[in-house]
Amino acid sequence: MTGSVKSHLKQALPSAVIMVVMVAAAAVCSSGFLRTANIRNILTQTAVLAIVAVAQSIVLFIGGIDMSVSSVISFSTIILAMFSSGSTAGLLGAIFLALLAGAVTGLVNGVGIVYFKIPAMIITISTQAFLKGICLILMPGSGGKVNEGFVRFMKTRFGVFTLMFVTAVILYVIVYLVMHNTSYGRKVYAVGNSELYAEQSGINTKKIIISIYILSGIVAAFAGIALASRISTGNPLVGDSYAMDSVAAAVVGGISMNGGIGSVVGALFGAMILSLINNIMNNVGISPYYQYIIKGLLLMVSLMLFQIKRRKKA
Amino acid sequence: MNRIKNRLRYSSFPLGIYILLLIIVGVFLAATQGSVSPTHLLNIARSAAPLGIVAMGQTIVLIAGGLDLSVGTTISMVNLVAASVMNGRSENILQAVLISLFFCVLIGLANGFIIVKFKMQPFLVTMAMSFVIQGCYYLYTQGIARGSIAKSMRVISEGWIGPIPIAVMIWGAFWLVLSVVLHKTVTVYGRGECEDSQAFRIPCGWNCDRGLCGGGGPGRSGRTDAFRIYRSRFCGYWK
């Protein structure tokens, strides 16, 4: 049955298998891999990408794409670096401001797509460029200081996990529940499958699309806040690689770019796989330059597998 | 008057963007209170030529219903390969051009082949390809760029014939060739329409793709991309 929760979760299966294979191979090849410190490192490194992947996934669900996440992330780190260093009130204000900026970016994206019929790709690249300009004006290079208490707080350890990773997992649980257990989630998948049919079934597609882009902006800003706590400064270019990597993570996790297929669970595995590549190669001692090639090839191969599987079914 | 209005409304000529260009030139002219000389404008056109040429390449791909994200890294790759093969000597120009062109065609062919054969999203394939290219040139250079472009090659970007920069002339030549190919032959538009019919889920869409593109299916798309890269290749020389 198409559209059931099970069919969406099934899409995440290949990425889970790839991840398990990678972990097993790494554990065999490198003795340092399974140490608690290394595992904790991987999980913490994954957290930011995993959160951005949520933002990207929910947009991919409705068949769109959000390239502006990268600038939203950089912008959040800058806001946190500029305003949060003094007091707790400043920290809360900065967090609120960052989330607001993400929401406004998402609103602009959504309105542009729905009311002005601009392709998602184009409008999100425009807002990305615009916001990046603002970032560079506010802070031409890396600088500022993020609230130290906040940085320490996010590094709180729970065994293998850090608070950062736990936050990401909580976010995944929330988004999972919303997408699969509420009428809003069903509507999102409906819009992704066919906007026309969704509209004819009485769904307010405009509202859904705009709200999804706003949510995506907010989640991306949230990722920026998490990243700021890790690098503890603001940086106008730090988010740049996340736009592409988040798409890659979501797609490796079995989320279709045509919309309506896949589950956020896959995005988590996808994000894990991408940061595992990095970690494993460093552990085994392979030149970091190979990482790009491996990342590209992995993306292509996993996509081919999906395509072959989907075609067989059709 | 009415007839002109109607013609404007139904023409496919992107009039708006040219009006915008004029407005921008006007606004900056007023804002800087400077004088604008043809030489100055041509200088701007000269520096815009690489972007213009890549944009034309991207145009073909977009018309065919695709998208190419690998242009950026391809340009960097060509730049590095050409520079290291040429190593500042004019004798090596032909060699450098042929080698870099070969790589470009290879990349375009791989993109096109995978997209058509496996029916994958152009966005993802070209994104993955750009990762691969990036890794390859990092490996090749080990992070340090070597070599340099020959003096006689730099004429392309720096030379002027009479009042017009050579870069702009090349840009114009590409534009002319592309216009003729797009409007007087059927190749690219045919494929674009074909993809459309698939998007609308016409039952015969799949066969239509197969049928129209025929034996040359993957090849054609590959060629289109390669065509694009052939253009983008030239940009390497400006850097």
XYZ file of C-alpha atoms in Angstrom:
553
model
C 0.000 0.000 0.000
C 1.442 3.325 -1.000
C 1.470 6.183 1.430
C 1.421 4.060 4.554
C 3.950 4.817 7.272
C 5.531 1.444 6.597
C 6.142 2.197 2.935
C 7.850 5.466 3.891
C 10.006 3.776 6.497
C 11.000 1.124 3.970
C 12.747 3.834 1.946
C 15.104 4.362 4.864
C 16.145 0.715 4.943
C 19.012 0.828 2.390
C 20.647 3.757 4.171
C 20.400 1.882 7.476
C 22.081 -1.123 5.863
C 24.851 1.050 4.366
C 25.406 2.635 7.762
C 25.661 -0.701 9.575
C 28.071 -2.021 6.940
C 30.225 1.086 7.252
C 30.329 0.862 11.023
C 31.193 -2.853 10.884
C 33.926 -2.280 8.302
C 35.373 0.592 10.288
C 35.340 -1.418 13.498
C 37.312 -4.170 11.768
C 39.755 -1.867 9.962
C 40.550 0.553 12.746
C 41.006 -0.239 16.391
C 40.346 3.322 17.501
C 36.950 3.520 15.896
C 34.860 1.933 18.621
C 36.321 3.955 21.458
C 33.739 5.921 23.410
C 35.427 9.235 22.662
C 35.371 8.590 18.924
C 31.746 7.492 18.882
C 30.783 10.533 20.917
C 32.683 12.695 18.455
C 30.877 11.225 15.470
C 27.486 11.667 17.053
C 28.213 15.271 17.990
C 29.557 16.037 14.534
C 26.499 14.487 12.947
C 24.068 16.507 15.053
C 24.233 19.757 13.066
C 24.019 18.066 9.678
C 21.209 15.876 10.996
C 19.209 18.920 12.076
C 19.736 20.657 8.724
C 18.719 17.436 7.009
C 15.361 17.663 8.817
C 14.868 21.154 7.419
C 15.734 19.919 3.950
C 13.658 16.739 4.218
C 10.392 18.429 5.066
C 10.861 20.694 2.056
C 11.704 17.708 -0.144
C 8.486 16.041 1.075
C 6.436 18.687 -0.715
C 8.628 18.400 -3.798
C 10.537 21.619 -3.201
C 14.119 22.360 -2.290
C 15.659 24.847 0.120
C 19.119 26.133 -0.741
C 18.816 29.038 1.695
C 19.491 26.821 4.728
C 23.227 27.473 4.391
C 22.924 31.224 4.819
C 20.338 30.866 7.575
C 22.860 28.734 9.487
C 25.678 31.242 9.033
C 23.346 34.075 9.999
C 22.308 32.323 13.234
C 25.901 31.769 14.263
C 26.626 35.443 13.649
C 23.628 36.626 15.648
C 24.589 34.371 18.537
C 28.187 35.541 18.409
C 27.147 39.180 18.379
C 24.499 39.292 21.079
C 24.780 36.298 23.379
C 28.189 36.708 25.008
C 27.064 38.907 27.924
C 24.035 37.630 29.777
C 21.431 34.903 29.715
C 18.857 37.442 28.579
C 21.104 38.281 25.658
C 21.400 34.592 24.837
C 17.647 34.066 24.840
C 17.151 37.224 22.784
C 19.765 36.077 20.263
C 18.180 32.636 19.962
C 14.783 34.219 19.432
C 16.207 36.618 16.844
C 17.940 33.789 14.971
C 14.765 31.698 14.847
C 12.809 34.747 13.717
C 15.303 35.393 10.914
C 14.929 31.771 9.803
C 11.152 32.067 9.837
C 11.191 35.304 7.813
C 13.516 33.737 5.224
C 11.185 30.774 4.992
C 8.193 33.086 4.642
C 9.837 34.945 1.764
C 10.671 31.626 0.083
C 7.158 30.286 0.547
C 5.375 33.435 -0.613
C 7.644 33.683 -3.636
C 6.904 30.101 -4.592
C 3.166 30.151 -3.959
C 2.101 33.621 -5.042
C 4.749 34.602 -7.570
C 5.234 31.099 -9.008
C 9.033 31.334 -8.789
C 10.719 27.912 -8.985
C 11.816 26.786 -5.513
C 15.417 26.406 -6.614
C 15.671 29.983 -7.907
C 13.974 31.799 -5.044
C 15.874 29.902 -2.364
C 19.190 30.597 -4.090
C 18.222 34.276 -4.239
C 17.405 34.459 -0.532
C 20.611 32.556 0.159
C 22.676 35.131 -1.729
C 20.806 38.010 -0.082
C 21.258 36.669 3.424
C 24.893 35.811 2.783
C 25.462 39.424 1.827
C 23.964 40.547 5.132
C 26.158 38.048 6.975
C 29.294 39.379 5.309
C 28.329 42.972 6.083
C 27.675 42.175 9.748
C 30.806 40.092 10.167
C 33.360 40.034 7.333
C 35.392 37.271 8.959
C 35.093 34.819 11.773
C 34.634 36.613 15.069
C 32.551 37.357 18.153
C 31.990 35.069 21.061
C 29.093 32.775 21.901
C 27.847 32.639 25.499
C 30.257 30.322 27.325
C 27.592 28.867 29.565
C 25.606 27.895 26.482
C 28.633 26.273 24.864
C 29.306 24.263 28.004
C 25.635 23.395 28.382
C 25.426 21.911 24.885
C 28.490 19.796 25.609
C 26.841 18.094 28.583
C 27.513 14.373 28.323
C 25.141 11.470 28.819
C 27.424 8.474 28.396
C 28.153 8.211 24.678
C 25.756 11.026 23.833
C 26.129 14.758 24.155
C 23.231 17.114 24.662
C 23.713 18.279 21.083
C 22.958 14.853 19.666
C 20.119 14.316 22.110
C 18.532 17.582 20.923
C 18.785 16.411 17.333
C 17.150 13.088 18.198
C 14.342 14.831 20.077
C 13.766 16.987 17.014
C 13.613 13.875 14.851
C 11.046 12.278 17.170
C 8.885 15.391 17.064
C 9.059 15.720 13.278
C 8.448 11.992 12.861
C 5.318 12.153 15.011
C 4.045 15.260 13.227
C 4.654 13.816 9.763
C 3.156 10.400 10.362
C 0.584 10.873 13.101
C -1.155 14.166 12.424
C -3.436 15.397 9.677
C -0.870 18.105 8.925
C 1.691 15.441 8.077
C -0.717 13.595 5.814
C -1.485 16.841 4.038
C 2.223 17.496 3.499
C 2.665 14.084 1.879
C -0.485 14.652 -0.178
C 0.846 17.955 -1.511
C 4.145 16.253 -2.287
C 2.490 13.462 -4.226
C 0.390 15.772 -6.345
C -0.333 19.391 -5.624
C -3.280 19.349 -7.997
C -4.971 16.334 -6.425
C -4.291 17.680 -2.960
C -5.965 20.956 -3.821
C -8.917 19.162 -5.349
C -9.287 17.158 -2.172
C -9.829 20.368 -0.258
C -6.364 20.870 1.168
C -5.186 24.449 1.422
C -1.966 23.770 -0.483
C -0.772 27.364 -0.282
C -0.917 27.309 3.483
C 0.891 23.964 3.627
C 3.699 25.035 1.298
C 4.329 28.361 3.006
C 4.221 26.795 6.460
C 6.689 24.091 5.414
C 9.188 26.653 4.173
C 8.793 28.656 7.387
C 9.377 25.499 9.424
C 12.391 24.673 7.299
C 13.830 28.134 7.971
C 13.235 27.790 11.708
C 14.848 24.347 11.856
C 17.810 25.602 9.836
C 18.212 28.504 12.261
C 18.084 25.969 15.067
C 20.890 24.050 13.369
C 22.828 27.292 13.193
C 22.378 27.791 16.936
C 23.649 24.258 17.566
C 26.613 24.891 15.285
C 27.378 28.165 17.058
C 27.622 26.296 20.349
C 30.172 23.995 18.746
C 32.439 26.540 17.063
C 31.682 29.202 19.725
C 32.204 32.061 17.251
C 30.240 33.542 14.383
C 31.312 32.829 10.835
C 29.677 34.123 7.644
C 30.772 31.123 5.551
C 30.456 28.241 7.984
C 27.061 27.121 6.686
C 27.982 27.014 3.009
C 28.562 23.304 2.620
C 25.349 22.404 4.434
C 22.983 23.237 1.566
C 24.356 20.484 -0.658
C 25.201 18.084 2.145
C 21.690 18.266 3.562
C 20.194 17.392 0.178
C 22.682 14.554 -0.129
C 21.873 13.275 3.363
C 18.135 13.350 2.753
C 18.407 11.681 -0.631
C 20.769 8.944 0.543
C 18.175 8.374 3.270
C 15.598 7.497 0.637
C 13.662 10.748 0.398
C 12.556 11.349 -3.163
C 13.253 14.719 -4.731
C 9.917 14.511 -6.504
C 8.151 14.731 -3.171
C 5.814 12.576 -1.156
C 8.136 9.629 -0.563
C 10.408 8.873 2.373
C 10.693 9.491 6.059
C 12.838 11.742 8.259
C 14.327 8.606 9.796
C 16.185 8.121 6.528
C 17.603 11.636 6.743
C 19.162 10.764 10.112
C 20.866 7.716 8.617
C 21.939 9.776 5.607
C 23.522 12.419 7.825
C 25.257 9.683 9.833
C 26.638 8.117 6.660
C 28.078 11.416 5.426
C 29.867 12.154 8.676
C 30.970 8.523 9.004
C 32.785 8.792 5.662
C 34.749 11.677 7.083
C 35.531 10.010 10.390
C 36.383 6.576 9.052
C 38.777 7.924 6.435
C 40.555 10.015 9.026
C 40.730 7.001 11.305
C 42.137 4.712 8.651
C 44.469 7.450 7.472
C 43.319 8.085 3.909
C 43.899 11.487 2.312
C 40.936 13.791 2.963
C 40.822 14.559 -0.741
C 39.366 11.112 -1.384
C 36.379 12.018 0.778
C 34.852 14.131 -1.966
C 35.173 11.304 -4.480
C 33.753 8.732 -2.085
C 30.899 11.060 -1.159
C 30.040 11.640 -4.811
C 30.265 7.983 -5.766
C 28.267 6.865 -2.729
C 25.535 9.353 -3.579
C 25.385 8.150 -7.151
C 25.421 4.456 -6.346
C 22.774 4.670 -3.666
C 20.565 6.688 -6.014
C 20.997 4.125 -8.757
C 19.948 1.385 -6.354
C 16.804 3.324 -5.415
C 15.994 3.949 -9.036
C 16.389 0.320 -10.009
C 14.200 -0.751 -7.098
C 11.475 1.751 -7.857
C 11.427 0.849 -11.508
C 11.066 -2.836 -10.729
C 7.994 -2.067 -8.665
C 6.369 0.054 -11.345
C -0.318 50.566 -30.978
C -2.553 47.680 -30.079
C -0.737 45.416 -32.477
C 2.589 46.261 -30.894
C 1.107 45.567 -27.468
C -0.140 42.184 -28.580
C 3.131 41.282 -30.166
C 4.930 42.177 -26.977
C 2.554 40.166 -24.855
C 2.835 36.997 -26.873
C 6.475 37.143 -27.875
C 8.898 34.869 -26.091
C 11.559 37.569 -26.086
C 12.572 38.327 -22.496
C 12.058 42.054 -22.827
C 11.757 42.649 -19.084
C 15.305 41.628 -18.288
C 16.741 44.016 -20.880
C 14.682 46.858 -19.481
C 15.993 45.928 -16.032
C 19.547 46.014 -17.373
C 19.025 49.509 -18.769
C 17.487 50.651 -15.485
C 20.451 49.260 -13.518
C 22.952 50.974 -15.788
C 20.939 54.187 -15.463
C 20.703 54.000 -11.689
C 24.397 53.332 -11.198
C 25.242 56.079 -13.636
C 23.166 58.514 -11.601
C 24.476 57.176 -8.293
C 28.158 57.436 -9.136
C 27.739 60.647 -11.134
C 30.435 59.374 -13.432
C 30.612 59.483 -17.134
C 30.065 56.251 -18.975
C 32.285 55.533 -21.940
C 31.870 52.667 -24.395
C 35.292 51.404 -23.344
C 34.136 51.149 -19.757
C 30.998 49.233 -20.725
C 33.009 46.928 -22.969
C 35.353 46.263 -20.088
C 32.393 45.180 -18.011
C 31.226 42.987 -20.869
C 34.700 41.500 -21.074
C 34.623 40.428 -17.451
C 31.068 39.156 -17.871
C 31.988 36.956 -20.831
C 32.940 33.801 -18.864
C 29.685 33.920 -16.912
C 27.805 34.608 -20.118
C 29.289 31.569 -21.804
C 28.592 29.227 -18.889
C 25.072 30.629 -18.687
C 24.529 29.688 -22.323
C 25.709 26.188 -21.550
C 23.316 26.028 -18.619
C 20.567 27.301 -20.936
C 20.769 24.261 -23.182
C 20.566 21.934 -20.228
C 17.608 23.825 -18.735
C 15.741 23.772 -22.049
C 16.247 20.031 -22.179
C 14.544 19.900 -18.779
C 17.710 19.273 -16.799
C 20.063 21.134 -14.532
C 23.839 21.106 -14.220
C 25.460 21.812 -10.877
C 28.830 20.467 -11.910
C 29.794 23.476 -14.071
C 31.568 25.268 -11.238
C 33.896 22.446 -10.351
C 34.352 21.583 -14.037
C 35.629 25.094 -14.671
C 38.051 24.861 -11.765
C 39.205 21.474 -13.013
C 39.810 22.771 -16.539
C 41.642 25.739 -15.180
C 43.977 23.512 -13.159
C 44.501 20.908 -15.852
C 45.093 23.449 -18.593
C 47.498 25.443 -16.456
C 49.540 22.449 -15.419
C 49.727 20.979 -18.932
C 50.541 24.314 -20.521
C 53.056 25.303 -17.874
C 53.394 28.740 -19.407
C 54.666 27.492 -22.785
C 52.792 28.332 -25.977
C 53.795 25.067 -27.688
C 51.624 23.144 -25.268
C 48.412 25.055 -25.897
C 46.880 22.593 -28.331
C 47.750 19.690 -26.093
C 46.268 21.426 -23.031
C 43.083 22.357 -24.831
C 42.592 18.847 -26.188
C 43.224 17.164 -22.860
C 40.929 19.446 -20.874
C 38.286 19.209 -23.570
C 38.500 15.444 -23.400
C 37.870 15.473 -19.647
C 34.928 17.838 -20.098
C 33.311 15.668 -22.714
C 33.862 12.677 -20.475
C 32.141 14.401 -17.553
C 29.262 15.569 -19.710
C 28.876 12.121 -21.202
C 28.871 10.487 -17.778
C 26.271 12.968 -16.515
C 24.035 12.492 -19.516
C 24.441 8.739 -19.614
C 23.580 8.247 -15.952
C 20.626 10.635 -16.087
C 19.066 9.007 -19.133
C 20.010 5.398 -18.530
C 19.079 5.241 -14.864
C 16.362 7.877 -15.051
C 17.822 9.814 -12.185
C 17.376 13.404 -11.083
C 19.784 15.678 -12.994
C 20.160 17.758 -9.847
C 21.518 14.861 -7.836
C 23.664 13.321 -10.536
C 25.429 16.562 -11.307
C 25.786 17.359 -7.613
C 27.407 13.980 -6.994
C 29.552 14.535 -10.065
C 30.740 17.863 -8.722
C 31.864 16.154 -5.504
C 33.777 13.598 -7.554
C 35.437 16.237 -9.733
C 36.362 18.280 -6.697
C 37.991 15.270 -5.060
C 39.821 14.407 -8.261
C 41.396 17.795 -8.736
C 42.336 18.047 -5.086
C 44.068 14.703 -5.463
C 45.720 15.755 -8.700
C 47.086 19.003 -7.335
C 47.534 17.847 -3.723
C 46.030 21.176 -2.743
C 48.618 23.333 -4.505
C 47.915 24.760 -7.942
C 50.812 24.451 -10.370
C 51.689 25.704 -13.812
C 50.456 28.780 -15.572
C 48.555 29.758 -18.658
C 50.700 30.644 -21.673
C 51.071 34.301 -22.569
C 49.708 33.768 -26.057
C 46.631 32.106 -24.594
C 45.865 35.018 -22.342
C 45.192 37.100 -25.438
C 41.752 35.530 -25.419
C 40.888 37.282 -22.212
C 43.086 40.364 -22.419
C 43.335 41.147 -26.092
C 41.350 43.718 -28.012
C 40.799 43.702 -31.752
C 40.082 47.275 -32.658
C 37.558 48.622 -30.173
C 36.137 45.244 -29.131
C 37.619 42.786 -26.617
C 38.305 39.320 -27.990
C 36.427 37.801 -25.039
C 33.254 39.579 -26.077
C 33.706 38.449 -29.662
C 34.010 34.821 -28.586
C 30.957 35.259 -26.411
C 29.081 36.667 -29.403
C 30.243 33.825 -31.629
C 28.981 31.248 -29.145
C 25.711 33.092 -28.883
C 25.326 33.065 -32.644
C 26.077 29.354 -32.975
C 23.782 28.487 -30.093
C 20.913 30.560 -31.474
C 21.189 28.883 -34.848
C 21.334 25.433 -33.288
C 18.386 26.094 -30.981
C 16.077 27.759 -33.467
C 16.944 26.101 -36.751
C 17.420 22.493 -35.664
C 15.207 20.212 -33.592
C 17.545 18.406 -31.244
C 17.328 20.143 -27.909
C 13.765 21.382 -27.914
C 12.622 17.944 -28.989
C 14.059 16.449 -25.884
C 12.602 19.165 -23.678
C 9.102 18.490 -24.917
C 9.646 14.806 -24.571
C 10.537 15.210 -20.923
C 7.451 17.328 -20.441
C 5.177 14.608 -21.633
C 6.738 12.373 -19.049
C 6.098 14.921 -16.365
C 2.424 14.901 -17.219
C 2.424 11.150 -16.883
C 1.131 10.458 -20.335
C 1.038 6.658 -20.440
C 3.347 6.484 -23.412
C 5.792 8.900 -21.839
C 8.414 6.300 -21.219
C 8.239 4.882 -24.713
C 8.128 8.360 -26.130
C 11.424 9.119 -24.494
C 12.885 5.937 -25.848
C 11.409 6.365 -29.267
C 12.249 9.982 -29.898
C 15.730 9.873 -28.579
C 16.201 6.565 -30.298
C 19.534 4.840 -30.360
C 21.276 8.069 -29.537
C 19.300 8.596 -26.347
C 22.038 8.719 -23.793
C 24.478 10.006 -26.331
C 22.372 12.957 -27.215
C 21.819 14.102 -23.714
C 25.468 13.489 -23.058
C 26.363 15.495 -26.069
C 24.139 18.308 -24.932
C 25.943 18.403 -21.647
C 29.283 18.021 -23.295
C 28.346 20.852 -25.586
C 27.722 22.917 -22.504
C 31.018 22.003 -21.009
C 32.775 22.768 -24.236
C 31.662 26.311 -23.611
C 32.417 26.430 -19.954
C 35.884 25.154 -20.728
C 36.808 28.453 -22.261
C 36.186 30.194 -19.000
C 39.190 28.474 -17.558
C 41.401 30.765 -19.540
C 40.138 33.893 -17.935
C 41.121 32.976 -14.457
